[in-house]
Short mmCIF file of C-alpha atoms and ligand atoms in Angstrom, two decimals:
data_model
loop_
_atom_site.label_atom_id
_atom_site.label_comp_id
_atom_site.label_asym_id
_atom_site.label_seq_id
_atom_site.Cartn_x
_atom_site.Cartn_y
_atom_site.Cartn_z
CA UNK E 148 -8.87 -22.65 7.52
CA UNK E 149 -6.70 -22.21 4.51
CA UNK E 150 -3.15 -23.81 4.37
CA UNK E 151 -0.75 -21.45 2.38
CA UNK E 152 0.59 -23.43 -0.56
CA UNK E 153 -0.98 -27.12 0.61
CA UNK E 154 -3.84 -27.28 -1.90
CA UNK E 155 -3.97 -28.78 -5.46
CA UNK E 156 -6.84 -28.75 -6.95
CA UNK E 157 -8.30 -30.83 -9.99
CA UNK E 158 -6.23 -29.46 -13.21
CA UNK E 159 -4.18 -27.15 -11.12
CA UNK E 160 -0.95 -26.54 -12.00
CA UNK E 161 -1.05 -22.40 -12.18
CA UNK E 162 1.67 -20.06 -12.38
CA UNK E 163 1.88 -16.45 -11.46
CA UNK E 164 4.59 -14.45 -11.26
CA UNK E 165 3.77 -10.77 -9.35
CA UNK E 166 6.45 -7.93 -9.77
CA UNK E 167 5.82 -5.02 -7.63
CA UNK E 168 7.68 -1.84 -7.61
CA UNK E 169 10.07 -2.06 -5.09
CA UNK E 170 9.00 0.11 -2.36
CA UNK E 171 7.55 -1.27 0.91
CA UNK E 172 3.57 0.29 0.18
CA UNK E 173 3.80 -1.71 -2.90
CA UNK E 174 5.33 -4.94 -1.80
CA UNK E 175 2.62 -5.80 1.16
CA UNK E 176 -0.71 -5.63 -0.90
CA UNK E 177 1.10 -8.02 -3.30
CA UNK E 178 3.07 -10.01 -1.04
CA UNK E 179 -0.64 -10.99 1.08
CA UNK E 180 -2.37 -11.09 -2.21
CA UNK E 181 0.87 -13.79 -3.22
CA UNK E 182 -0.28 -15.80 -0.26
CA UNK E 183 -4.23 -15.98 -0.67
CA UNK E 184 -3.14 -17.19 -4.71
CA UNK E 185 -0.96 -19.58 -2.93
CA UNK E 186 -3.55 -20.14 -0.59
CA UNK E 187 -5.31 -22.16 -3.20
CA UNK E 188 -3.00 -24.11 -5.02
CA UNK E 189 -1.70 -21.55 -7.46
CA UNK E 190 2.30 -21.46 -7.40
CA UNK E 191 3.92 -17.76 -7.10
CA UNK E 192 7.41 -16.15 -7.75
CA UNK E 193 7.22 -13.06 -6.70
CA UNK E 194 10.36 -10.47 -8.17
CA UNK E 195 12.00 -8.13 -6.45
CA UNK E 196 13.01 -5.89 -8.79
CA UNK E 197 16.88 -4.46 -7.68
CA UNK E 198 19.51 -5.81 -5.45
CA UNK E 199 19.99 -3.96 -2.43
CA UNK E 200 20.26 -4.74 0.71
CA UNK E 201 17.69 -4.30 2.14
CA UNK E 202 16.06 -6.88 -0.46
CA UNK E 203 18.80 -9.56 -0.25
CA UNK E 204 18.36 -9.61 3.28
CA UNK E 205 14.88 -9.24 3.28
CA UNK E 206 15.02 -12.37 0.65
CA UNK E 207 17.24 -14.13 3.04
CA UNK E 208 14.84 -13.41 6.49
CA UNK E 209 12.29 -14.73 4.32
CA UNK E 210 13.87 -18.60 3.73
CA UNK E 211 14.89 -18.63 7.25
CA UNK E 212 10.90 -18.38 8.72
CA UNK E 213 9.01 -21.58 9.05
CA UNK E 214 5.78 -22.47 6.50
CA UNK E 215 7.31 -20.14 3.98
CA UNK E 216 7.05 -22.23 0.75
CA UNK E 217 3.95 -20.80 -0.84
CA UNK E 218 5.97 -18.06 -2.74
CA UNK E 219 9.34 -17.83 -4.06
CA UNK E 220 11.39 -14.52 -4.80
CA UNK E 221 13.22 -13.97 -6.76
CA UNK E 222 15.50 -10.75 -6.88
CA UNK E 223 16.34 -9.17 -10.46
CA UNK E 224 18.68 -6.23 -10.79
CA UNK E 225 17.67 -2.78 -12.48
CA UNK E 226 20.89 -1.92 -13.28
CA UNK E 227 21.25 0.69 -9.94
CA UNK E 228 24.02 -0.83 -8.10
CA UNK E 229 26.20 0.16 -11.30
CA UNK E 230 25.18 3.87 -11.76
CA UNK E 231 28.45 5.86 -11.20
CA UNK E 232 26.32 9.31 -11.39
CA UNK E 233 23.16 10.95 -10.16
CA UNK E 234 20.25 10.41 -12.83
CA UNK E 235 17.10 12.35 -13.53
CA UNK E 236 14.20 11.07 -13.54
CA UNK E 237 13.57 9.81 -16.92
CA UNK E 238 16.73 8.70 -16.73
CA UNK E 239 16.18 6.61 -14.51
CA UNK E 240 13.10 5.41 -15.02
CA UNK E 241 14.65 4.72 -18.73
CA UNK E 242 17.24 2.67 -17.35
CA UNK E 243 14.50 0.73 -15.00
CA UNK E 244 12.53 -0.21 -17.48
CA UNK E 245 15.77 -1.08 -20.28
CA UNK E 246 17.28 -3.93 -17.46
CA UNK E 247 14.09 -4.66 -16.08
CA UNK E 248 12.86 -5.72 -19.36
CA UNK E 249 16.14 -7.77 -19.88
CA UNK E 250 16.26 -9.40 -17.29
CA UNK E 251 12.45 -9.89 -16.28
CA UNK E 252 12.78 -11.79 -19.83
CA UNK E 253 15.57 -14.01 -18.64
CA UNK E 254 13.93 -15.31 -15.56
CA UNK E 255 10.60 -16.44 -17.53
CA UNK E 256 12.06 -17.97 -20.24
CA UNK E 257 14.47 -19.59 -17.74
CA UNK E 258 10.92 -20.89 -15.77
CA UNK E 259 9.54 -21.70 -18.48
CA UNK E 260 12.33 -23.71 -19.72
CA UNK E 261 12.12 -25.61 -16.27
CA UNK E 262 8.84 -25.92 -16.63
CA UNK E 263 7.68 -29.91 -16.31
CA UNK E 264 3.57 -29.68 -19.14
CA UNK E 265 3.06 -32.58 -16.77
CA UNK E 266 3.05 -30.75 -14.13
CA UNK E 267 0.42 -32.67 -11.92
CA UNK E 268 2.34 -35.55 -11.61
CA UNK E 269 5.04 -33.50 -9.10
CA UNK E 270 1.95 -32.21 -6.41
CA UNK E 271 3.71 -33.08 -3.53
CA UNK E 272 7.08 -31.50 -4.73
CA UNK E 273 6.66 -27.93 -4.20
CA UNK E 274 8.61 -26.16 -6.36
CA UNK E 275 7.35 -23.31 -8.60
CA UNK E 276 9.05 -24.26 -11.67
CA UNK E 277 7.99 -27.50 -12.22
CA UNK E 278 4.85 -25.10 -13.34
CA UNK E 279 4.61 -23.13 -16.86
CA UNK E 280 4.01 -19.35 -15.97
CA UNK E 281 -0.01 -18.35 -17.06
CA UNK E 282 0.28 -14.62 -16.49
CA UNK E 283 2.38 -11.75 -14.98
CA UNK E 284 0.71 -9.23 -12.28
CA UNK E 285 2.69 -6.16 -12.29
CA UNK E 286 2.47 -2.77 -9.97
CA UNK E 287 0.28 -0.52 -12.16
CA UNK E 288 2.94 1.81 -12.59
CA UNK E 289 4.90 -0.57 -14.79
CA UNK E 290 2.37 -0.56 -17.92
CA UNK E 291 5.44 -2.07 -20.41
CA UNK E 292 5.51 -5.17 -18.18
CA UNK E 293 2.60 -6.23 -20.76
CA UNK E 294 4.48 -6.40 -23.98
CA UNK E 295 7.06 -8.23 -21.92
CA UNK E 296 3.85 -11.10 -21.00
CA UNK E 297 2.86 -10.65 -24.58
CA UNK E 298 5.95 -11.46 -26.07
CA UNK E 299 6.12 -15.15 -23.65
CA UNK E 300 2.93 -15.64 -24.82
CA UNK E 301 1.22 -14.60 -21.05
CA UNK E 302 -1.29 -12.62 -19.00
CA UNK E 303 -0.48 -9.48 -17.91
CA UNK E 304 -2.97 -7.51 -15.08
CA UNK E 305 -1.54 -4.62 -13.93
CA UNK E 306 -2.03 -4.29 -9.64
CA UNK E 307 -3.83 -0.64 -8.63
CA UNK E 308 -2.35 -0.45 -4.63
CA UNK E 309 -3.67 2.80 -4.00
CA UNK E 310 -7.20 3.68 -3.40
CA UNK E 311 -9.96 3.36 -6.66
CA UNK E 312 -10.84 6.76 -5.87
CA UNK E 313 -7.20 8.12 -6.97
CA UNK E 314 -7.21 5.74 -10.23
CA UNK E 315 -10.80 7.24 -11.11
CA UNK E 316 -9.44 11.23 -10.59
CA UNK E 317 -6.07 10.20 -12.81
CA UNK E 318 -8.20 8.53 -15.27
CA UNK E 319 -10.83 11.58 -15.43
CA UNK E 320 -7.58 13.79 -16.16
CA UNK E 321 -6.21 11.64 -18.66
CA UNK E 322 -9.05 11.18 -20.59
CA UNK E 323 -9.22 15.46 -20.19
CA UNK E 324 -12.82 15.14 -18.49
CA UNK E 325 -11.28 16.83 -15.71
CA UNK E 326 -9.44 20.30 -16.03
CA UNK E 327 -7.11 22.12 -13.95
CA UNK E 328 -6.72 25.64 -14.43
CA UNK E 329 -3.55 27.02 -12.88
CA UNK E 330 -2.66 27.65 -9.22
CA UNK E 331 -2.95 31.87 -9.92
CA UNK E 332 -6.49 31.08 -12.12
CA UNK E 333 -8.20 28.78 -9.88
CA UNK E 334 -10.71 30.32 -7.15
CA UNK E 335 -9.25 28.47 -4.74
CA UNK E 336 -13.31 27.82 -2.83
CA UNK E 337 -14.38 25.66 -6.36
CA UNK E 338 -15.12 22.08 -5.52
CA UNK E 339 -15.65 19.43 -8.36
CA UNK E 340 -18.04 16.89 -8.93
CA UNK E 341 -16.07 13.97 -10.79
CA UNK E 342 -18.30 11.24 -12.50
CA UNK E 343 -16.53 8.20 -11.09
CA UNK E 344 -16.99 9.90 -7.21
CA UNK E 345 -19.62 10.32 -3.95
CA UNK E 346 -18.33 13.83 -3.16
CA UNK E 347 -17.49 16.95 -4.28
CA UNK E 348 -13.31 17.02 -4.68
CA UNK E 349 -11.23 21.15 -3.57
CA UNK E 350 -7.53 21.53 -5.12
CA UNK E 351 -6.24 20.14 -2.08
CA UNK E 352 -8.02 17.19 -2.25
CA UNK E 353 -6.64 15.86 -5.47
CA UNK E 354 -3.41 13.92 -5.41
CA UNK E 355 -0.73 16.55 -5.71
CA UNK E 356 0.72 15.25 -8.53
CA UNK E 357 -3.04 17.44 -9.92
CA UNK E 358 -3.14 20.02 -7.23
CA UNK E 359 0.03 21.39 -8.85
CA UNK E 360 0.33 19.30 -12.53
CA UNK E 361 3.94 21.38 -12.38
CA UNK E 362 5.66 20.26 -8.88
CA UNK E 363 6.28 16.76 -9.81
CA UNK E 364 5.43 16.29 -13.63
CA UNK E 365 7.93 12.87 -13.39
CA UNK E 366 6.01 11.30 -11.33
CA UNK E 367 2.35 12.82 -12.93
CA UNK E 368 3.80 11.25 -16.53
CA UNK E 369 4.48 8.11 -15.51
CA UNK E 370 1.25 7.82 -13.30
CA UNK E 371 -0.79 8.45 -16.48
CA UNK E 372 1.11 5.95 -18.34
CA UNK E 373 -0.49 3.55 -16.34
CA UNK E 374 -3.74 4.12 -18.74
CA UNK E 375 -2.00 3.80 -21.53
CA UNK E 376 -2.80 -0.06 -22.73
CA UNK E 377 -5.22 -0.40 -19.34
CA UNK E 378 -8.24 -1.86 -22.30
CA UNK E 379 -5.45 -4.87 -23.37
CA UNK E 380 -5.44 -6.16 -20.02
CA UNK E 381 -7.37 -8.63 -18.49
CA UNK E 382 -7.78 -8.32 -15.08
CA UNK E 383 -7.33 -5.60 -13.60
CA UNK E 384 -6.71 -5.66 -9.64
CA UNK E 385 -7.67 -3.26 -7.32
CA UNK E 386 -6.44 -2.96 -2.94
CA UNK E 387 -9.43 -2.00 -2.37
CA UNK E 388 -13.15 -3.50 -1.27
CA UNK E 389 -16.78 -3.36 -3.03
CA UNK E 390 -18.34 -1.32 -0.39
CA UNK E 391 -15.51 1.17 0.49
CA UNK E 392 -15.57 2.69 -2.92
CA UNK E 393 -18.74 1.69 -4.17
CA UNK E 394 -19.92 3.83 -6.51
CA UNK E 395 -16.14 3.98 -8.73
CA UNK E 396 -15.49 0.71 -9.22
CA UNK E 397 -18.81 0.43 -10.46
CA UNK E 398 -17.81 3.84 -12.75
CA UNK E 399 -14.97 1.35 -13.58
CA UNK E 400 -16.88 -1.29 -13.81
CA UNK E 401 -18.69 0.97 -16.87
CA UNK E 402 -15.76 1.61 -18.63
CA UNK E 403 -15.48 -2.19 -19.02
CA UNK E 404 -12.21 -2.50 -16.72
CA UNK E 405 -12.20 -5.86 -15.73
CA UNK E 406 -11.73 -5.09 -12.28
CA UNK E 407 -11.50 -7.27 -9.43
CA UNK E 408 -11.16 -5.05 -6.01
CA UNK E 409 -9.46 -8.01 -4.12
CA UNK E 410 -8.47 -5.59 -0.51
CA UNK E 411 -8.18 -5.67 2.01
CA UNK E 412 -4.80 -7.32 1.64
CA UNK E 413 -3.30 -7.15 5.14
CA UNK E 414 -2.04 -10.85 7.27
CA UNK E 415 -4.66 -12.98 7.61
CA UNK E 416 -4.30 -12.87 11.91
CA UNK E 417 -6.09 -9.76 11.91
CA UNK E 418 -9.05 -9.94 9.69
CA UNK E 419 -10.49 -13.43 8.43
CA UNK E 420 -8.01 -15.39 10.87
CA UNK E 421 -8.52 -17.62 7.60
CA UNK E 422 -4.94 -18.46 6.65
CA UNK E 423 -2.38 -19.81 9.05
CA UNK E 424 -0.59 -16.94 9.05
CA UNK E 425 2.39 -14.64 10.55
CA UNK E 426 1.55 -11.33 12.64
CA UNK E 427 3.48 -9.40 10.22
CA UNK E 428 3.97 -8.90 6.68
CA UNK E 429 6.25 -11.36 4.97
CA UNK E 430 9.10 -9.49 3.17
CA UNK E 431 9.51 -6.25 5.03
CA UNK E 432 12.39 -4.08 3.51
CA UNK E 433 12.76 -2.45 7.55
CA UNK E 434 13.79 -4.11 10.44
CA UNK E 435 11.28 -3.76 13.62
CA UNK E 436 11.93 -2.91 17.05
CA UNK E 437 8.83 -5.43 17.92
CA UNK E 438 9.45 -5.80 21.45
CA UNK E 439 10.59 -2.57 23.00
CA UNK E 440 7.01 -1.33 20.80
CA UNK E 441 4.66 -4.31 23.00
CA UNK E 442 6.71 -4.09 25.90
CA UNK E 443 5.87 -0.15 26.37
CA UNK E 444 2.12 -0.43 25.23
CA UNK E 445 1.69 -3.48 27.62
CA UNK E 446 2.30 -0.87 30.21
CA UNK E 447 -0.64 1.58 28.93
CA UNK E 448 -3.71 2.15 29.17
CA UNK E 449 -6.30 1.54 26.78
CA UNK E 450 -7.26 3.23 23.97
CA UNK E 451 -4.46 6.56 25.87
CA UNK E 452 -2.04 5.78 23.05
CA UNK E 453 -1.36 8.02 20.12
CA UNK E 454 0.66 6.39 17.19
CA UNK E 455 2.41 8.00 14.72
CA UNK E 456 3.71 7.31 11.71
CA UNK E 457 4.77 8.41 7.59
CA UNK E 458 5.40 5.75 6.26
CA UNK E 459 7.95 4.36 4.69
CA UNK E 460 9.77 7.16 2.06
CA UNK E 461 8.66 10.11 5.24
CA UNK E 462 10.69 13.05 4.40
CA UNK E 463 9.32 16.18 6.19
CA UNK E 464 11.01 19.71 7.09
CA UNK E 465 12.65 20.54 9.89
CA UNK E 466 10.57 22.74 11.19
CA UNK E 467 7.83 20.66 10.61
CA UNK E 468 9.06 17.89 12.67
CA UNK E 469 9.71 20.27 15.69
CA UNK E 470 6.16 21.64 15.32
CA UNK E 471 4.44 17.69 15.19
CA UNK E 472 7.15 17.23 18.33
CA UNK E 473 6.09 19.89 20.50
CA UNK E 474 2.18 19.18 19.22
CA UNK E 475 2.65 15.23 20.83
CA UNK E 476 4.58 16.53 23.94
CA UNK E 477 1.97 19.35 24.57
CA UNK E 478 -1.57 16.57 24.42
CA UNK E 479 -2.75 14.62 27.10
CA UNK E 480 -1.89 11.71 26.14
CA UNK E 481 1.68 8.70 25.29
CA UNK E 482 2.88 8.56 21.67
CA UNK E 483 4.40 5.80 19.89
CA UNK E 484 6.02 7.63 17.66
CA UNK E 485 7.92 5.98 14.31
CA UNK E 486 11.09 8.20 12.16
CA UNK E 487 12.84 6.87 10.38
CA UNK E 488 17.02 7.19 11.56
CA UNK E 489 17.62 9.66 8.89
CA UNK E 490 14.92 11.60 10.24
CA UNK E 491 15.94 11.57 13.75
CA UNK E 492 18.43 15.12 12.77
CA UNK E 493 14.71 16.99 12.67
CA UNK E 494 13.80 16.90 16.27
CA UNK E 495 14.47 19.95 18.15
CA UNK E 496 17.38 19.17 20.70
CA UNK E 497 16.66 17.58 24.07
CA UNK E 498 12.96 15.87 22.82
CA UNK E 499 14.21 12.42 23.83
CA UNK E 500 14.85 14.15 27.54
CA UNK E 501 11.27 16.62 27.19
CA UNK E 502 9.60 13.33 26.49
CA UNK E 503 10.90 11.11 29.21
CA UNK E 504 8.42 8.69 30.23
CA UNK E 505 5.55 9.94 28.12
CA UNK E 506 6.33 8.97 24.18
CA UNK E 507 8.11 6.07 22.40
CA UNK E 508 10.72 7.14 19.07
CA UNK E 509 11.19 4.05 17.78
CA UNK E 510 12.96 3.63 14.03
CA UNK E 511 10.70 1.25 12.30
CA UNK E 512 7.61 -0.96 14.30
CA UNK E 513 5.74 -3.94 13.25
CA UNK E 514 2.72 -1.35 12.22
CA UNK E 515 -0.03 -3.82 11.68
CA UNK E 516 0.30 -5.22 15.69
CA UNK E 517 0.74 -1.69 17.46
CA UNK E 518 -2.80 -0.55 15.74
CA UNK E 519 -3.99 -4.24 17.21
CA UNK E 520 -2.81 -2.94 20.59
CA UNK E 521 -5.48 -1.53 22.75
CA UNK E 522 -3.78 0.43 24.44
CA UNK E 523 -3.99 2.37 20.57
CA UNK E 524 -6.54 5.12 20.90
CA UNK E 525 -5.46 6.72 17.08
CA UNK E 526 -3.27 7.04 14.62
CA UNK E 527 -1.54 10.38 13.42
CA UNK E 528 -0.88 9.20 9.31
CA UNK E 529 0.32 10.76 6.53
CA UNK E 530 -2.02 8.57 4.97
CA UNK E 531 -0.75 5.47 2.29
CA UNK E 532 -3.01 4.33 0.99
CA UNK E 533 -1.89 0.76 3.38
CA UNK E 534 -1.73 3.11 6.45
CA UNK E 535 -5.59 3.87 5.74
CA UNK E 536 -6.80 0.43 4.87
CA UNK E 537 -4.40 -0.56 7.76
CA UNK E 538 -6.09 1.12 10.59
CA UNK E 539 -10.24 0.76 8.70
CA UNK E 540 -9.27 -3.12 8.99
CA UNK E 541 -8.32 -2.64 12.94
CA UNK E 542 -10.96 -0.04 13.99
CA UNK E 543 -8.56 2.14 14.51
CA UNK E 544 -9.72 6.32 14.49
CA UNK E 545 -7.22 8.48 12.15
CA UNK E 546 -5.87 12.21 12.46
CA UNK E 547 -4.44 12.58 9.15
CA UNK E 548 -1.62 14.60 7.98
CA UNK E 549 -1.28 14.30 4.63
CA UNK E 550 1.83 15.09 2.59
CA UNK E 551 1.85 14.06 -1.13
CA UNK E 552 1.21 12.65 -4.02
CA UNK E 553 -2.18 10.35 -3.34
CA UNK E 554 -2.51 11.10 0.83
CA UNK E 555 -4.72 14.50 0.10
CA UNK E 556 -6.87 12.20 -1.61
CA UNK E 557 -7.03 9.38 1.29
CA UNK E 558 -7.16 11.48 3.89
CA UNK E 559 -10.38 13.33 2.38
CA UNK E 560 -12.34 9.98 2.16
CA UNK E 561 -11.52 9.82 5.80
CA UNK E 562 -12.57 12.53 7.69
CA UNK E 563 -15.58 13.47 4.56
CA UNK E 564 -16.71 9.88 3.04
CA UNK E 565 -15.60 7.11 5.39
CA UNK E 566 -15.64 9.66 8.39
CA UNK E 567 -13.59 7.25 10.45
CA UNK E 568 -10.99 10.27 11.60
CA UNK E 569 -10.34 14.16 11.08
CA UNK E 570 -8.18 16.25 8.95
CA UNK E 571 -5.36 18.60 10.25
CA UNK E 572 -5.60 22.10 8.80
CA UNK E 573 -2.71 23.45 7.52
CA UNK E 574 -1.30 27.48 7.76
CA UNK E 575 -0.59 29.76 5.60
CA UNK E 576 3.22 28.22 4.77
CA UNK E 577 1.35 24.92 4.78
CA UNK E 578 2.37 24.22 7.83
CA UNK E 579 0.93 22.09 11.25
CA UNK E 580 0.92 24.25 13.83
CA UNK E 581 1.58 22.26 17.36
CA UNK E 582 -1.64 23.66 18.10
CA UNK E 583 -3.83 22.04 16.13
CA UNK E 584 -2.55 18.71 15.57
CA UNK E 585 -3.09 18.76 19.96
CA UNK E 586 -6.62 20.15 18.71
CA UNK E 587 -7.35 16.95 16.18
CA UNK E 588 -5.93 14.54 18.42
CA UNK E 589 -8.02 15.72 21.29
CA UNK E 590 -10.79 15.10 19.56
CA UNK E 591 -10.55 12.13 18.23
CA UNK E 592 -9.61 10.67 21.42
CA UNK E 593 -12.06 12.28 23.84
CA UNK E 594 -14.76 9.68 24.08
CA UNK E 595 -17.33 11.86 24.18
CA UNK E 596 -16.46 14.25 20.73
CA UNK E 597 -14.48 11.06 19.43
CA UNK E 598 -17.75 9.26 19.60
CA UNK E 599 -18.94 9.02 15.84
CA UNK E 600 -15.98 8.17 14.41
CA UNK E 601 -14.88 5.67 16.92
CA UNK E 602 -18.62 4.43 15.40
CA UNK E 603 -18.11 4.57 12.18
CA UNK E 604 -14.60 3.33 12.51
CA UNK E 605 -15.75 -0.05 13.64
CA UNK E 606 -18.29 -0.21 11.16
CA UNK E 607 -15.68 -0.41 8.78
CA UNK E 608 -13.30 -2.67 10.10
CA UNK E 609 -16.90 -5.24 9.98
CA UNK E 610 -17.65 -4.40 6.52
CA UNK E 611 -13.79 -5.54 5.85
CA UNK E 612 -13.77 -8.38 7.19
CA UNK E 613 -16.93 -9.37 5.22
CA UNK E 614 -15.10 -8.55 2.43
CA UNK E 615 -12.35 -10.97 2.63
CA UNK E 616 -14.22 -13.45 4.25
CA UNK E 617 -15.77 -16.58 2.64
CA UNK E 618 -18.77 -15.14 0.01
CA UNK E 619 -17.07 -11.54 0.75
CA UNK E 620 -16.34 -9.55 -2.81
CA UNK E 621 -12.72 -10.21 -2.70
CA UNK E 622 -12.47 -13.37 -1.66
CA UNK E 623 -15.30 -14.32 -4.50
CA UNK E 624 -13.31 -11.94 -7.18
CA UNK E 625 -9.55 -14.01 -6.35
CA UNK E 626 -11.89 -17.33 -6.78
CA UNK E 627 -12.74 -16.31 -9.62
CA UNK E 628 -9.23 -14.96 -10.94
CA UNK E 629 -8.16 -18.62 -10.08
CA UNK E 630 -10.64 -20.41 -11.58
CA UNK E 631 -9.98 -18.43 -15.02
CA UNK E 632 -6.54 -19.83 -14.79
CA UNK E 633 -6.75 -22.91 -14.12
CA UNK E 634 -9.10 -22.98 -17.55
CA UNK E 635 -6.01 -21.36 -19.25
CA UNK E 636 -4.77 -23.72 -21.56
CA UNK E 637 -0.30 -22.67 -22.20
N1 LIG L 731 4.88 0.29 8.39
C1 LIG L 731 5.55 -0.90 9.47
N2 LIG L 731 5.74 -0.21 10.58
C2 LIG L 731 6.23 1.29 10.18
C3 LIG L 731 5.45 2.24 9.04
C4 LIG L 731 5.09 1.83 8.65
O1 LIG L 731 5.14 -1.73 9.58
O2 LIG L 731 7.01 1.45 11.10
C5 LIG L 731 4.22 -0.08 6.75
C6 LIG L 731 2.71 0.56 7.07
O3 LIG L 731 2.10 -1.09 7.74
C7 LIG L 731 2.13 -0.03 5.90
C8 LIG L 731 3.63 0.23 4.90
O4 LIG L 731 4.70 0.38 6.01
O5 LIG L 731 1.69 -1.52 5.10
C9 LIG L 731 3.46 1.79 4.04
O6 LIG L 731 2.65 2.04 3.29
P1 LIG L 731 1.52 3.24 2.80
O7 LIG L 731 1.30 2.57 2.09
O8 LIG L 731 0.99 3.38 4.56
O9 LIG L 731 2.83 4.54 3.03
P2 LIG L 731 4.38 5.37 2.25
O10 LIG L 731 5.71 3.71 3.10
O11 LIG L 731 3.82 3.58 0.79
O12 LIG L 731 4.55 5.94 2.06
#
């Protein structure tokens, strides 16, 4: 078993700074990546670029945990705590970039000032500040961090938290290979086979920033900016594994991108069990109601519960929430539904009285522990990339209910490429009806019909484990990165 933060090997002393974008789905895989680096003796400082109440309490929670010495967490301000008025998307990204550039630069200067050049002398004392920084791994949506790294003489590497297929699709658009006709000039049945893809895609399978290029201009601009300096970076980390996206990963390599697939990154307890690890992500912006969920699940038969979650950023229309609510209540299965506090008011009146013992609603759960529970038979998911990887790792079949961003593309791959789930169809108003939800859930849950999906789920679970096990593709990529870091002189 690899012990976190305990292995100091010859030529050690590498110190890496990781900068996730401050949303849950971006923090999780980067923290798990940090733990792996730390288990190999790399010093890691995770910098969360905001000082909100949630990140402060997250840092306190981490400090209270035993075994927390594998990485340090620093919070830096993005200036949002001083805001007097609502900002436009452009003002937001300009302020974020300006304030983070200044505060990140100051932090790097301080770390390097404290760093002792002869770091090998202090192997027993864990203090990141003893080690000069060598590299910044930043979320790919902040490509300008490469300039900050360079100004301090460091290497920089983007970390893509989405699927590589999604990254490739955006790159095809960036390069003009993928051309998207305006909505009224399209034939809706048209499909496209892009150079990096195994399956043809329809317009509705594209990320929503592209299927409707006018709908989210600021998001599209920011996503495309990821490629602005990609030819200059030393490594590109992707939260996926080779076998899952073989053709796309090969296509990326054919562009001479220095890609390192390092996924799936979920706590070791749930996959390879090679780290002395926790049962949940170490940094969570929300507090899970673990006991209530586990007790309730323990009282249910194996494979009898439908788990439903729309992720950390869910914001569904009221009529859609109502349809889903009645769909779940009309199905033959128990359900555990995560609904953020702010969304609960969209539920039908008397919903809680009506569901009685059939369903449990919580504001946040430990999704990994829920998916790992034998009572859970399927996952109705919004198709956030982390949720997909977690379901794959735990062998849980899915019913996909994508909302926006990359979720539409992820849903396509779940249903038609990896064949580990079914996609719900929307009606002419773009809504999922209760009847459609009941039908898809039943198809996945029923023993006969869902058999092939369950078989495929178990196959991907095995392949995910192999990727992170000793000698697997993701394991090798992390070993190589660590070896390269150690060879770097600063
Ligand atoms: N999650 C959780 N508890 C919940 C709901 C979600 O721990 O009740 C976690 C989930 O395990 C995943 C992350 O939140 O790691 C959500 O990330 P994802 O990429 O799936 O979706 P996003 O929130 O970014 O839309």
